Amino acid sequence: MRQGTVLFIATFFLGGLLTSLLPFLLNQTDFIFFILCTSIAFLSLSAIHLKWRQMKQEKIQHSFVVDCELELFQKIYSLKGFIDTGNECVEPMSQKPVHFLSYKAVSKNLPDDFNEALQKWDAKDPYQLGMFPAYVYPKIRILTLST
């Protein structure tokens, strides 16, 4: 709906612009009139083609966004997920695929002790996990990623 409105308004102003330019164009030689009209047509078609490609790309990207549910600490969270077809990261022990999520997406709902442990965790010493609560500690796996 929004794109249709923008197209209607742009067409309205472009039509008004062409109408106001008509007296100027009619006073030109046939060759200049042809060049100007061809330029306007080329620029318009180029803009339409560019917008069409952007819309097609957005549609493709949107097809990879899914609604998903995450169960963490006996709570279920509804999140938006992005299917990364190039993700080949697996958990080393079970060889199951790894899912990445944004800390911002779940930080407000995490238990306080787990949240504090995440804040204290040092990426420079990743195997030091003593700050995590006992109910989480056995489930933590450190993964090395190379992107």
mmCIF file of N, CA and C in Angstrom:
data_model
loop_
_atom_site.group_PDB
_atom_site.id
_atom_site.type_symbol
_atom_site.label_atom_id
_atom_site.label_comp_id
_atom_site.label_asym_id
_atom_site.label_seq_id
_atom_site.Cartn_x
_atom_site.Cartn_y
_atom_site.Cartn_z
ATOM 1 N N MET A 1 0.832 -1.192 0.000
ATOM 2 C CA MET A 1 0.000 0.000 0.000
ATOM 3 C C MET A 1 0.879 1.258 0.000
ATOM 4 N N ARG A 2 1.926 1.255 0.847
ATOM 5 C CA ARG A 2 2.801 2.417 0.945
ATOM 6 C C ARG A 2 3.497 2.691 -0.379
ATOM 7 N N GLN A 3 3.955 1.626 -1.027
ATOM 8 C CA GLN A 3 4.670 1.795 -2.291
ATOM 9 C C GLN A 3 3.738 2.323 -3.379
ATOM 10 N N GLY A 4 2.489 1.876 -3.360
ATOM 11 C CA GLY A 4 1.516 2.369 -4.336
ATOM 12 C C GLY A 4 1.248 3.849 -4.151
ATOM 13 N N THR A 5 1.167 4.292 -2.913
ATOM 14 C CA THR A 5 0.953 5.712 -2.624
ATOM 15 C C THR A 5 2.136 6.544 -3.103
ATOM 16 N N VAL A 6 3.341 6.064 -2.826
ATOM 17 C CA VAL A 6 4.545 6.775 -3.276
ATOM 18 C C VAL A 6 4.570 6.852 -4.796
ATOM 19 N N LEU A 7 4.218 5.748 -5.459
ATOM 20 C CA LEU A 7 4.192 5.733 -6.921
ATOM 21 C C LEU A 7 3.168 6.734 -7.457
ATOM 22 N N PHE A 8 1.987 6.790 -6.840
ATOM 23 C CA PHE A 8 0.949 7.719 -7.282
ATOM 24 C C PHE A 8 1.414 9.168 -7.136
ATOM 25 N N ILE A 9 1.994 9.501 -5.998
ATOM 26 C CA ILE A 9 2.460 10.877 -5.761
ATOM 27 C C ILE A 9 3.598 11.227 -6.712
ATOM 28 N N ALA A 10 4.533 10.288 -6.902
ATOM 29 C CA ALA A 10 5.648 10.543 -7.824
ATOM 30 C C ALA A 10 5.141 10.745 -9.246
ATOM 31 N N THR A 11 4.168 9.944 -9.659
ATOM 32 C CA THR A 11 3.590 10.088 -10.998
ATOM 33 C C THR A 11 2.890 11.433 -11.136
ATOM 34 N N PHE A 12 2.183 11.837 -10.096
ATOM 35 C CA PHE A 12 1.479 13.121 -10.118
ATOM 36 C C PHE A 12 2.464 14.274 -10.311
ATOM 37 N N PHE A 13 3.546 14.281 -9.520
ATOM 38 C CA PHE A 13 4.522 15.364 -9.635
ATOM 39 C C PHE A 13 5.317 15.286 -10.933
ATOM 40 N N LEU A 14 5.648 14.069 -11.371
ATOM 41 C CA LEU A 14 6.381 13.921 -12.624
ATOM 42 C C LEU A 14 5.524 14.388 -13.795
ATOM 43 N N GLY A 15 4.244 14.051 -13.774
ATOM 44 C CA GLY A 15 3.330 14.526 -14.824
ATOM 45 C C GLY A 15 3.245 16.039 -14.825
ATOM 46 N N GLY A 16 3.173 16.642 -13.646
ATOM 47 C CA GLY A 16 3.148 18.105 -13.554
ATOM 48 C C GLY A 16 4.445 18.713 -14.037
ATOM 49 N N LEU A 17 5.549 18.070 -13.733
ATOM 50 C CA LEU A 17 6.852 18.555 -14.183
ATOM 51 C C LEU A 17 6.952 18.512 -15.702
ATOM 52 N N LEU A 18 6.518 17.403 -16.289
ATOM 53 C CA LEU A 18 6.570 17.289 -17.751
ATOM 54 C C LEU A 18 5.642 18.297 -18.418
ATOM 55 N N THR A 19 4.481 18.541 -17.814
ATOM 56 C CA THR A 19 3.551 19.526 -18.373
ATOM 57 C C THR A 19 4.160 20.920 -18.324
ATOM 58 N N SER A 20 4.845 21.244 -17.235
ATOM 59 C CA SER A 20 5.456 22.571 -17.134
ATOM 60 C C SER A 20 6.673 22.709 -18.048
ATOM 61 N N LEU A 21 7.340 21.607 -18.367
ATOM 62 C CA LEU A 21 8.493 21.650 -19.263
ATOM 63 C C LEU A 21 8.105 21.637 -20.742
ATOM 64 N N LEU A 22 6.852 21.309 -21.040
ATOM 65 C CA LEU A 22 6.430 21.187 -22.438
ATOM 66 C C LEU A 22 6.668 22.455 -23.252
ATOM 67 N N PRO A 23 6.331 23.659 -22.765
ATOM 68 C CA PRO A 23 6.619 24.859 -23.575
ATOM 69 C C PRO A 23 8.119 25.024 -23.850
ATOM 70 N N PHE A 24 8.941 24.683 -22.873
ATOM 71 C CA PHE A 24 10.389 24.755 -23.078
ATOM 72 C C PHE A 24 10.834 23.748 -24.137
ATOM 73 N N LEU A 25 10.308 22.533 -24.046
ATOM 74 C CA LEU A 25 10.699 21.489 -24.994
ATOM 75 C C LEU A 25 10.239 21.800 -26.415
ATOM 76 N N LEU A 26 9.067 22.401 -26.565
ATOM 77 C CA LEU A 26 8.543 22.693 -27.905
ATOM 78 C C LEU A 26 9.349 23.782 -28.606
ATOM 79 N N ASN A 27 10.056 24.617 -27.868
ATOM 80 C CA ASN A 27 10.869 25.678 -28.468
ATOM 81 C C ASN A 27 12.244 25.182 -28.905
ATOM 82 N N GLN A 28 12.545 23.911 -28.661
ATOM 83 C CA GLN A 28 13.850 23.358 -29.018
ATOM 84 C C GLN A 28 13.804 22.743 -30.417
ATOM 85 N N THR A 29 14.985 22.503 -30.955
ATOM 86 C CA THR A 29 15.053 21.827 -32.253
ATOM 87 C C THR A 29 14.585 20.392 -32.080
ATOM 88 N N ASP A 30 14.273 19.746 -33.191
ATOM 89 C CA ASP A 30 13.787 18.367 -33.128
ATOM 90 C C ASP A 30 14.821 17.434 -32.503
ATOM 91 N N PHE A 31 16.086 17.666 -32.806
ATOM 92 C CA PHE A 31 17.148 16.809 -32.277
ATOM 93 C C PHE A 31 17.243 16.937 -30.752
ATOM 94 N N ILE A 32 17.236 18.157 -30.237
ATOM 95 C CA ILE A 32 17.317 18.373 -28.781
ATOM 96 C C ILE A 32 16.053 17.845 -28.108
ATOM 97 N N PHE A 33 14.898 18.048 -28.740
ATOM 98 C CA PHE A 33 13.641 17.516 -28.208
ATOM 99 C C PHE A 33 13.731 15.991 -28.089
ATOM 100 N N PHE A 34 14.256 15.343 -29.120
ATOM 101 C CA PHE A 34 14.417 13.888 -29.116
ATOM 102 C C PHE A 34 15.386 13.446 -28.011
ATOM 103 N N ILE A 35 16.518 14.136 -27.881
ATOM 104 C CA ILE A 35 17.514 13.787 -26.857
ATOM 105 C C ILE A 35 16.929 13.949 -25.455
ATOM 106 N N LEU A 36 16.237 15.060 -25.206
ATOM 107 C CA LEU A 36 15.651 15.294 -23.875
ATOM 108 C C LEU A 36 14.585 14.254 -23.546
ATOM 109 N N CYS A 37 13.709 13.967 -24.489
ATOM 110 C CA CYS A 37 12.654 12.974 -24.239
ATOM 111 C C CYS A 37 13.243 11.579 -24.042
ATOM 112 N N THR A 38 14.258 11.246 -24.831
ATOM 113 C CA THR A 38 14.921 9.951 -24.675
ATOM 114 C C THR A 38 15.607 9.866 -23.311
ATOM 115 N N SER A 39 16.234 10.949 -22.887
ATOM 116 C CA SER A 39 16.896 10.975 -21.574
ATOM 117 C C SER A 39 15.892 10.794 -20.451
ATOM 118 N N ILE A 40 14.766 11.492 -20.548
ATOM 119 C CA ILE A 40 13.725 11.362 -19.520
ATOM 120 C C ILE A 40 13.212 9.931 -19.471
ATOM 121 N N ALA A 41 12.959 9.341 -20.641
ATOM 122 C CA ALA A 41 12.466 7.962 -20.685
ATOM 123 C C ALA A 41 13.505 6.996 -20.109
ATOM 124 N N PHE A 42 14.770 7.184 -20.470
ATOM 125 C CA PHE A 42 15.832 6.301 -19.981
ATOM 126 C C PHE A 42 15.979 6.400 -18.463
ATOM 127 N N LEU A 43 16.001 7.624 -17.948
ATOM 128 C CA LEU A 43 16.138 7.809 -16.502
ATOM 129 C C LEU A 43 14.939 7.228 -15.752
ATOM 130 N N SER A 44 13.751 7.417 -16.290
ATOM 131 C CA SER A 44 12.543 6.886 -15.647
ATOM 132 C C SER A 44 12.571 5.362 -15.621
ATOM 133 N N LEU A 45 12.896 4.755 -16.766
ATOM 134 C CA LEU A 45 12.946 3.292 -16.816
ATOM 135 C C LEU A 45 14.060 2.736 -15.932
ATOM 136 N N SER A 46 15.173 3.438 -15.855
ATOM 137 C CA SER A 46 16.266 3.000 -14.978
ATOM 138 C C SER A 46 15.834 3.044 -13.519
ATOM 139 N N ALA A 47 15.136 4.106 -13.133
ATOM 140 C CA ALA A 47 14.654 4.225 -11.751
ATOM 141 C C ALA A 47 13.643 3.125 -11.433
ATOM 142 N N ILE A 48 12.743 2.847 -12.365
ATOM 143 C CA ILE A 48 11.749 1.791 -12.149
ATOM 144 C C ILE A 48 12.440 0.436 -12.021
ATOM 145 N N HIS A 49 13.413 0.186 -12.892
ATOM 146 C CA HIS A 49 14.142 -1.089 -12.849
ATOM 147 C C HIS A 49 14.898 -1.240 -11.526
ATOM 148 N N LEU A 50 15.530 -0.182 -11.063
ATOM 149 C CA LEU A 50 16.264 -0.219 -9.802
ATOM 150 C C LEU A 50 15.322 -0.516 -8.640
ATOM 151 N N LYS A 51 14.185 0.162 -8.606
ATOM 152 C CA LYS A 51 13.207 -0.054 -7.539
ATOM 153 C C LYS A 51 12.659 -1.480 -7.589
ATOM 154 N N TRP A 52 12.411 -1.985 -8.783
ATOM 155 C CA TRP A 52 11.902 -3.345 -8.939
ATOM 156 C C TRP A 52 12.904 -4.356 -8.394
ATOM 157 N N ARG A 53 14.191 -4.161 -8.692
ATOM 158 C CA ARG A 53 15.227 -5.075 -8.193
ATOM 159 C C ARG A 53 15.331 -5.008 -6.670
ATOM 160 N N GLN A 54 15.204 -3.800 -6.099
ATOM 161 C CA GLN A 54 15.252 -3.667 -4.640
ATOM 162 C C GLN A 54 14.079 -4.400 -3.993
ATOM 163 N N MET A 55 12.887 -4.249 -4.581
ATOM 164 C CA MET A 55 11.709 -4.925 -4.036
ATOM 165 C C MET A 55 11.868 -6.444 -4.134
ATOM 166 N N LYS A 56 12.429 -6.915 -5.231
ATOM 167 C CA LYS A 56 12.653 -8.348 -5.407
ATOM 168 C C LYS A 56 13.642 -8.862 -4.360
ATOM 169 N N GLN A 57 14.703 -8.107 -4.107
ATOM 170 C CA GLN A 57 15.703 -8.485 -3.101
ATOM 171 C C GLN A 57 15.085 -8.504 -1.701
ATOM 172 N N GLU A 58 14.258 -7.507 -1.383
ATOM 173 C CA GLU A 58 13.595 -7.466 -0.076
ATOM 174 C C GLU A 58 12.667 -8.660 0.096
ATOM 175 N N LYS A 59 11.980 -9.033 -0.974
ATOM 176 C CA LYS A 59 11.070 -10.180 -0.903
ATOM 177 C C LYS A 59 11.853 -11.459 -0.627
ATOM 178 N N ILE A 60 12.997 -11.612 -1.285
ATOM 179 C CA ILE A 60 13.832 -12.794 -1.064
ATOM 180 C C ILE A 60 14.336 -12.815 0.378
ATOM 181 N N GLN A 61 14.820 -11.666 0.871
ATOM 182 C CA GLN A 61 15.319 -11.611 2.243
ATOM 183 C C GLN A 61 14.208 -11.876 3.247
ATOM 184 N N HIS A 62 13.012 -11.350 2.965
ATOM 185 C CA HIS A 62 11.889 -11.544 3.887
ATOM 186 C C HIS A 62 11.484 -13.018 3.961
ATOM 187 N N SER A 63 11.705 -13.767 2.888
ATOM 188 C CA SER A 63 11.329 -15.182 2.902
ATOM 189 C C SER A 63 12.205 -15.988 3.860
ATOM 190 N N PHE A 64 13.357 -15.446 4.277
ATOM 191 C CA PHE A 64 14.236 -16.138 5.211
ATOM 192 C C PHE A 64 13.987 -15.729 6.661
ATOM 193 N N VAL A 65 13.040 -14.835 6.918
ATOM 194 C CA VAL A 65 12.697 -14.428 8.281
ATOM 195 C C VAL A 65 11.508 -15.268 8.744
ATOM 196 N N VAL A 66 11.672 -15.911 9.879
ATOM 197 C CA VAL A 66 10.629 -16.794 10.391
ATOM 198 C C VAL A 66 10.346 -16.467 11.859
ATOM 199 N N ASP A 67 9.156 -16.811 12.301
ATOM 200 C CA ASP A 67 8.823 -16.729 13.723
ATOM 201 C C ASP A 67 9.279 -18.033 14.369
ATOM 202 N N CYS A 68 9.948 -17.932 15.493
ATOM 203 C CA CYS A 68 10.407 -19.149 16.162
ATOM 204 C C CYS A 68 10.199 -19.017 17.663
ATOM 205 N N GLU A 69 10.166 -20.161 18.303
ATOM 206 C CA GLU A 69 10.024 -20.210 19.748
ATOM 207 C C GLU A 69 11.301 -20.786 20.341
ATOM 208 N N LEU A 70 11.777 -20.139 21.373
ATOM 209 C CA LEU A 70 12.989 -20.574 22.068
ATOM 210 C C LEU A 70 12.595 -20.988 23.477
ATOM 211 N N GLU A 71 12.949 -22.204 23.865
ATOM 212 C CA GLU A 71 12.714 -22.648 25.235
ATOM 213 C C GLU A 71 14.035 -22.556 25.980
ATOM 214 N N LEU A 72 14.050 -21.719 26.991
ATOM 215 C CA LEU A 72 15.262 -21.479 27.765
ATOM 216 C C LEU A 72 14.873 -21.357 29.230
ATOM 217 N N PHE A 73 15.419 -22.222 30.070
ATOM 218 C CA PHE A 73 15.115 -22.238 31.504
ATOM 219 C C PHE A 73 13.619 -22.409 31.757
ATOM 220 N N GLN A 74 13.009 -23.346 31.091
ATOM 221 C CA GLN A 74 11.583 -23.672 31.215
ATOM 222 C C GLN A 74 10.661 -22.499 30.869
ATOM 223 N N LYS A 75 11.146 -21.544 30.109
ATOM 224 C CA LYS A 75 10.314 -20.449 29.614
ATOM 225 C C LYS A 75 10.374 -20.465 28.098
ATOM 226 N N ILE A 76 9.275 -20.077 27.473
ATOM 227 C CA ILE A 76 9.226 -20.046 26.010
ATOM 228 C C ILE A 76 9.215 -18.593 25.557
ATOM 229 N N TYR A 77 10.109 -18.269 24.639
ATOM 230 C CA TYR A 77 10.234 -16.923 24.088
ATOM 231 C C TYR A 77 9.867 -16.964 22.607
ATOM 232 N N SER A 78 9.083 -16.005 22.170
ATOM 233 C CA SER A 78 8.769 -15.870 20.746
ATOM 234 C C SER A 78 9.724 -14.852 20.148
ATOM 235 N N LEU A 79 10.470 -15.272 19.145
ATOM 236 C CA LEU A 79 11.480 -14.424 18.526
ATOM 237 C C LEU A 79 11.338 -14.455 17.014
ATOM 238 N N LYS A 80 11.906 -13.464 16.378
ATOM 239 C CA LYS A 80 12.056 -13.476 14.924
ATOM 240 C C LYS A 80 13.407 -14.102 14.629
ATOM 241 N N GLY A 81 13.429 -15.009 13.688
ATOM 242 C CA GLY A 81 14.676 -15.667 13.326
ATOM 243 C C GLY A 81 15.000 -15.450 11.862
ATOM 244 N N PHE A 82 16.273 -15.547 11.554
ATOM 245 C CA PHE A 82 16.742 -15.423 10.174
ATOM 246 C C PHE A 82 17.428 -16.725 9.796
ATOM 247 N N ILE A 83 16.969 -17.346 8.726
ATOM 248 C CA ILE A 83 17.551 -18.602 8.275
ATOM 249 C C ILE A 83 18.831 -18.282 7.518
ATOM 250 N N ASP A 84 19.936 -18.709 8.084
ATOM 251 C CA ASP A 84 21.239 -18.496 7.450
ATOM 252 C C ASP A 84 21.627 -19.789 6.749
ATOM 253 N N THR A 85 21.454 -19.828 5.446
ATOM 254 C CA THR A 85 21.706 -21.062 4.703
ATOM 255 C C THR A 85 23.183 -21.413 4.655
ATOM 256 N N GLY A 86 24.053 -20.474 4.963
ATOM 257 C CA GLY A 86 25.485 -20.745 4.941
ATOM 258 C C GLY A 86 26.040 -21.148 6.293
ATOM 259 N N ASN A 87 25.179 -21.248 7.313
ATOM 260 C CA ASN A 87 25.638 -21.567 8.658
ATOM 261 C C ASN A 87 25.969 -23.053 8.751
ATOM 262 N N GLU A 88 27.221 -23.352 9.007
ATOM 263 C CA GLU A 88 27.651 -24.739 9.148
ATOM 264 C C GLU A 88 28.208 -24.998 10.536
ATOM 265 N N CYS A 89 27.891 -24.141 11.482
ATOM 266 C CA CYS A 89 28.417 -24.275 12.832
ATOM 267 C C CYS A 89 27.654 -25.382 13.564
ATOM 268 N N VAL A 90 28.400 -26.283 14.206
ATOM 269 C CA VAL A 90 27.786 -27.374 14.956
ATOM 270 C C VAL A 90 28.376 -27.423 16.358
ATOM 271 N N GLU A 91 27.601 -27.960 17.275
ATOM 272 C CA GLU A 91 28.057 -28.151 18.646
ATOM 273 C C GLU A 91 29.030 -29.330 18.638
ATOM 274 N N PRO A 92 30.223 -29.183 19.226
ATOM 275 C CA PRO A 92 31.270 -30.195 19.067
ATOM 276 C C PRO A 92 30.933 -31.588 19.605
ATOM 277 N N MET A 93 30.172 -31.666 20.689
ATOM 278 C CA MET A 93 29.930 -32.983 21.288
ATOM 279 C C MET A 93 28.789 -33.730 20.601
ATOM 280 N N SER A 94 27.681 -33.046 20.349
ATOM 281 C CA SER A 94 26.521 -33.724 19.764
ATOM 282 C C SER A 94 26.470 -33.610 18.245
ATOM 283 N N GLN A 95 27.261 -32.704 17.680
ATOM 284 C CA GLN A 95 27.270 -32.421 16.239
ATOM 285 C C GLN A 95 25.925 -31.886 15.738
ATOM 286 N N LYS A 96 25.131 -31.336 16.649
ATOM 287 C CA LYS A 96 23.863 -30.714 16.260
ATOM 288 C C LYS A 96 24.125 -29.282 15.820
ATOM 289 N N PRO A 97 23.273 -28.757 14.924
ATOM 290 C CA PRO A 97 23.484 -27.372 14.471
ATOM 291 C C PRO A 97 23.316 -26.380 15.616
ATOM 292 N N VAL A 98 24.062 -25.307 15.536
ATOM 293 C CA VAL A 98 24.032 -24.257 16.551
ATOM 294 C C VAL A 98 23.154 -23.118 16.054
ATOM 295 N N HIS A 99 22.364 -22.569 16.954
ATOM 296 C CA HIS A 99 21.527 -21.415 16.634
ATOM 297 C C HIS A 99 22.080 -20.215 17.387
ATOM 298 N N PHE A 100 22.187 -19.109 16.709
ATOM 299 C CA PHE A 100 22.693 -17.882 17.318
ATOM 300 C C PHE A 100 21.519 -16.967 17.608
ATOM 301 N N LEU A 101 21.543 -16.326 18.773
ATOM 302 C CA LEU A 101 20.513 -15.335 19.056
ATOM 303 C C LEU A 101 21.121 -14.104 19.681
ATOM 304 N N SER A 102 20.402 -13.038 19.494
ATOM 305 C CA SER A 102 20.859 -11.748 19.983
ATOM 306 C C SER A 102 20.628 -11.652 21.489
ATOM 307 N N TYR A 103 21.648 -11.205 22.182
ATOM 308 C CA TYR A 103 21.522 -10.999 23.624
ATOM 309 C C TYR A 103 20.410 -9.995 23.917
ATOM 310 N N LYS A 104 20.305 -8.970 23.084
ATOM 311 C CA LYS A 104 19.272 -7.948 23.292
ATOM 312 C C LYS A 104 17.869 -8.537 23.209
ATOM 313 N N ALA A 105 17.697 -9.588 22.401
ATOM 314 C CA ALA A 105 16.368 -10.173 22.220
ATOM 315 C C ALA A 105 15.873 -10.897 23.466
ATOM 316 N N VAL A 106 16.781 -11.411 24.289
ATOM 317 C CA VAL A 106 16.364 -12.205 25.452
ATOM 318 C C VAL A 106 16.872 -11.677 26.785
ATOM 319 N N SER A 107 17.698 -10.656 26.793
ATOM 320 C CA SER A 107 18.353 -10.221 28.035
ATOM 321 C C SER A 107 17.367 -9.825 29.133
ATOM 322 N N LYS A 108 16.252 -9.221 28.781
ATOM 323 C CA LYS A 108 15.292 -8.769 29.801
ATOM 324 C C LYS A 108 14.610 -9.940 30.506
ATOM 325 N N ASN A 109 14.560 -11.088 29.843
ATOM 326 C CA ASN A 109 13.832 -12.229 30.392
ATOM 327 C C ASN A 109 14.733 -13.291 31.017
ATOM 328 N N LEU A 110 16.031 -13.086 30.975
ATOM 329 C CA LEU A 110 16.948 -14.073 31.549
ATOM 330 C C LEU A 110 16.963 -13.966 33.072
ATOM 331 N N PRO A 111 17.208 -15.089 33.756
ATOM 332 C CA PRO A 111 17.362 -15.020 35.219
ATOM 333 C C PRO A 111 18.529 -14.094 35.579
ATOM 334 N N ASP A 112 18.394 -13.393 36.692
ATOM 335 C CA ASP A 112 19.401 -12.396 37.082
ATOM 336 C C ASP A 112 20.798 -12.990 37.232
ATOM 337 N N ASP A 113 20.895 -14.171 37.871
ATOM 338 C CA ASP A 113 22.228 -14.747 38.078
ATOM 339 C C ASP A 113 22.889 -15.143 36.754
ATOM 340 N N PHE A 114 22.107 -15.636 35.817
ATOM 341 C CA PHE A 114 22.658 -15.996 34.507
ATOM 342 C C PHE A 114 23.050 -14.745 33.720
ATOM 343 N N ASN A 115 22.222 -13.719 33.826
ATOM 344 C CA ASN A 115 22.506 -12.453 33.145
ATOM 345 C C ASN A 115 23.803 -11.836 33.679
ATOM 346 N N GLU A 116 23.971 -11.840 34.992
ATOM 347 C CA GLU A 116 25.201 -11.307 35.595
ATOM 348 C C GLU A 116 26.423 -12.118 35.163
ATOM 349 N N ALA A 117 26.264 -13.441 35.078
ATOM 350 C CA ALA A 117 27.374 -14.296 34.654
ATOM 351 C C ALA A 117 27.777 -13.985 33.212
ATOM 352 N N LEU A 118 26.799 -13.748 32.360
ATOM 353 C CA LEU A 118 27.113 -13.380 30.973
ATOM 354 C C LEU A 118 27.874 -12.062 30.912
ATOM 355 N N GLN A 119 27.500 -11.129 31.788
ATOM 356 C CA GLN A 119 28.187 -9.838 31.814
ATOM 357 C C GLN A 119 29.627 -9.982 32.322
ATOM 358 N N LYS A 120 29.852 -10.915 33.248
ATOM 359 C CA LYS A 120 31.187 -11.103 33.824
ATOM 360 C C LYS A 120 32.100 -11.946 32.938
ATOM 361 N N TRP A 121 31.521 -12.744 32.054
ATOM 362 C CA TRP A 121 32.321 -13.653 31.219
ATOM 363 C C TRP A 121 33.309 -12.861 30.383
ATOM 364 N N ASP A 122 34.540 -13.332 30.329
ATOM 365 C CA ASP A 122 35.615 -12.641 29.621
ATOM 366 C C ASP A 122 35.963 -13.407 28.344
ATOM 367 N N ALA A 123 35.810 -12.766 27.205
ATOM 368 C CA ALA A 123 36.094 -13.412 25.917
ATOM 369 C C ALA A 123 37.578 -13.719 25.753
ATOM 370 N N LYS A 124 38.431 -13.020 26.508
ATOM 371 C CA LYS A 124 39.877 -13.274 26.418
ATOM 372 C C LYS A 124 40.262 -14.567 27.142
ATOM 373 N N ASP A 125 39.446 -14.961 28.099
ATOM 374 C CA ASP A 125 39.661 -16.213 28.829
ATOM 375 C C ASP A 125 38.351 -17.011 28.767
ATOM 376 N N PRO A 126 38.000 -17.522 27.585
ATOM 377 C CA PRO A 126 36.660 -18.084 27.382
ATOM 378 C C PRO A 126 36.384 -19.373 28.145
ATOM 379 N N TYR A 127 37.416 -20.107 28.537
ATOM 380 C CA TYR A 127 37.185 -21.390 29.200
ATOM 381 C C TYR A 127 37.023 -21.255 30.708
ATOM 382 N N GLN A 128 37.129 -20.057 31.239
ATOM 383 C CA GLN A 128 36.868 -19.793 32.650
ATOM 384 C C GLN A 128 35.369 -19.542 32.791
ATOM 385 N N LEU A 129 34.645 -20.540 33.289
ATOM 386 C CA LEU A 129 33.185 -20.469 33.344
ATOM 387 C C LEU A 129 32.641 -20.547 34.767
ATOM 388 N N GLY A 130 33.476 -20.323 35.754
ATOM 389 C CA GLY A 130 33.070 -20.450 37.150
ATOM 390 C C GLY A 130 31.988 -19.478 37.580
ATOM 391 N N MET A 131 31.794 -18.399 36.841
ATOM 392 C CA MET A 131 30.791 -17.411 37.237
ATOM 393 C C MET A 131 29.357 -17.848 36.922
ATOM 394 N N PHE A 132 29.198 -18.907 36.128
ATOM 395 C CA PHE A 132 27.852 -19.343 35.745
ATOM 396 C C PHE A 132 27.220 -20.186 36.839
ATOM 397 N N PRO A 133 25.913 -20.074 37.026
ATOM 398 C CA PRO A 133 25.215 -20.850 38.056
ATOM 399 C C PRO A 133 25.304 -22.358 37.770
ATOM 400 N N ALA A 134 25.143 -23.150 38.812
ATOM 401 C CA ALA A 134 25.287 -24.605 38.706
ATOM 402 C C ALA A 134 24.266 -25.227 37.750
ATOM 403 N N TYR A 135 23.067 -24.668 37.656
ATOM 404 C CA TYR A 135 22.050 -25.258 36.784
ATOM 405 C C TYR A 135 22.338 -25.016 35.299
ATOM 406 N N VAL A 136 23.251 -24.103 34.989
ATOM 407 C CA VAL A 136 23.589 -23.794 33.600
ATOM 408 C C VAL A 136 24.945 -24.375 33.219
ATOM 409 N N TYR A 137 25.841 -24.431 34.172
ATOM 410 C CA TYR A 137 27.242 -24.782 33.910
ATOM 411 C C TYR A 137 27.424 -26.050 33.065
ATOM 412 N N PRO A 138 26.732 -27.159 33.357
ATOM 413 C CA PRO A 138 26.961 -28.382 32.560
ATOM 414 C C PRO A 138 26.491 -28.270 31.106
ATOM 415 N N LYS A 139 25.644 -27.312 30.822
ATOM 416 C CA LYS A 139 25.085 -27.188 29.469
ATOM 417 C C LYS A 139 25.858 -26.222 28.577
ATOM 418 N N ILE A 140 26.857 -25.552 29.124
ATOM 419 C CA ILE A 140 27.595 -24.546 28.355
ATOM 420 C C ILE A 140 28.656 -25.221 27.497
ATOM 421 N N ARG A 141 28.717 -24.823 26.234
ATOM 422 C CA ARG A 141 29.759 -25.287 25.307
ATOM 423 C C ARG A 141 30.409 -24.062 24.683
ATOM 424 N N ILE A 142 31.716 -24.031 24.662
ATOM 425 C CA ILE A 142 32.454 -22.938 24.028
ATOM 426 C C ILE A 142 32.764 -23.364 22.593
ATOM 427 N N LEU A 143 32.368 -22.542 21.651
ATOM 428 C CA LEU A 143 32.578 -22.835 20.232
ATOM 429 C C LEU A 143 33.565 -21.843 19.650
ATOM 430 N N THR A 144 34.489 -22.347 18.878
ATOM 431 C CA THR A 144 35.383 -21.443 18.150
ATOM 432 C C THR A 144 34.776 -21.212 16.774
ATOM 433 N N LEU A 145 34.656 -19.955 16.430
ATOM 434 C CA LEU A 145 34.060 -19.595 15.145
ATOM 435 C C LEU A 145 35.097 -18.940 14.261
ATOM 436 N N SER A 146 35.031 -19.262 13.009
ATOM 437 C CA SER A 146 35.844 -18.536 12.032
ATOM 438 C C SER A 146 34.900 -18.093 10.927
ATOM 439 N N THR A 147 34.855 -16.812 10.703
ATOM 440 C CA THR A 147 33.931 -16.288 9.696
ATOM 441 C C THR A 147 34.698 -15.736 8.513
#
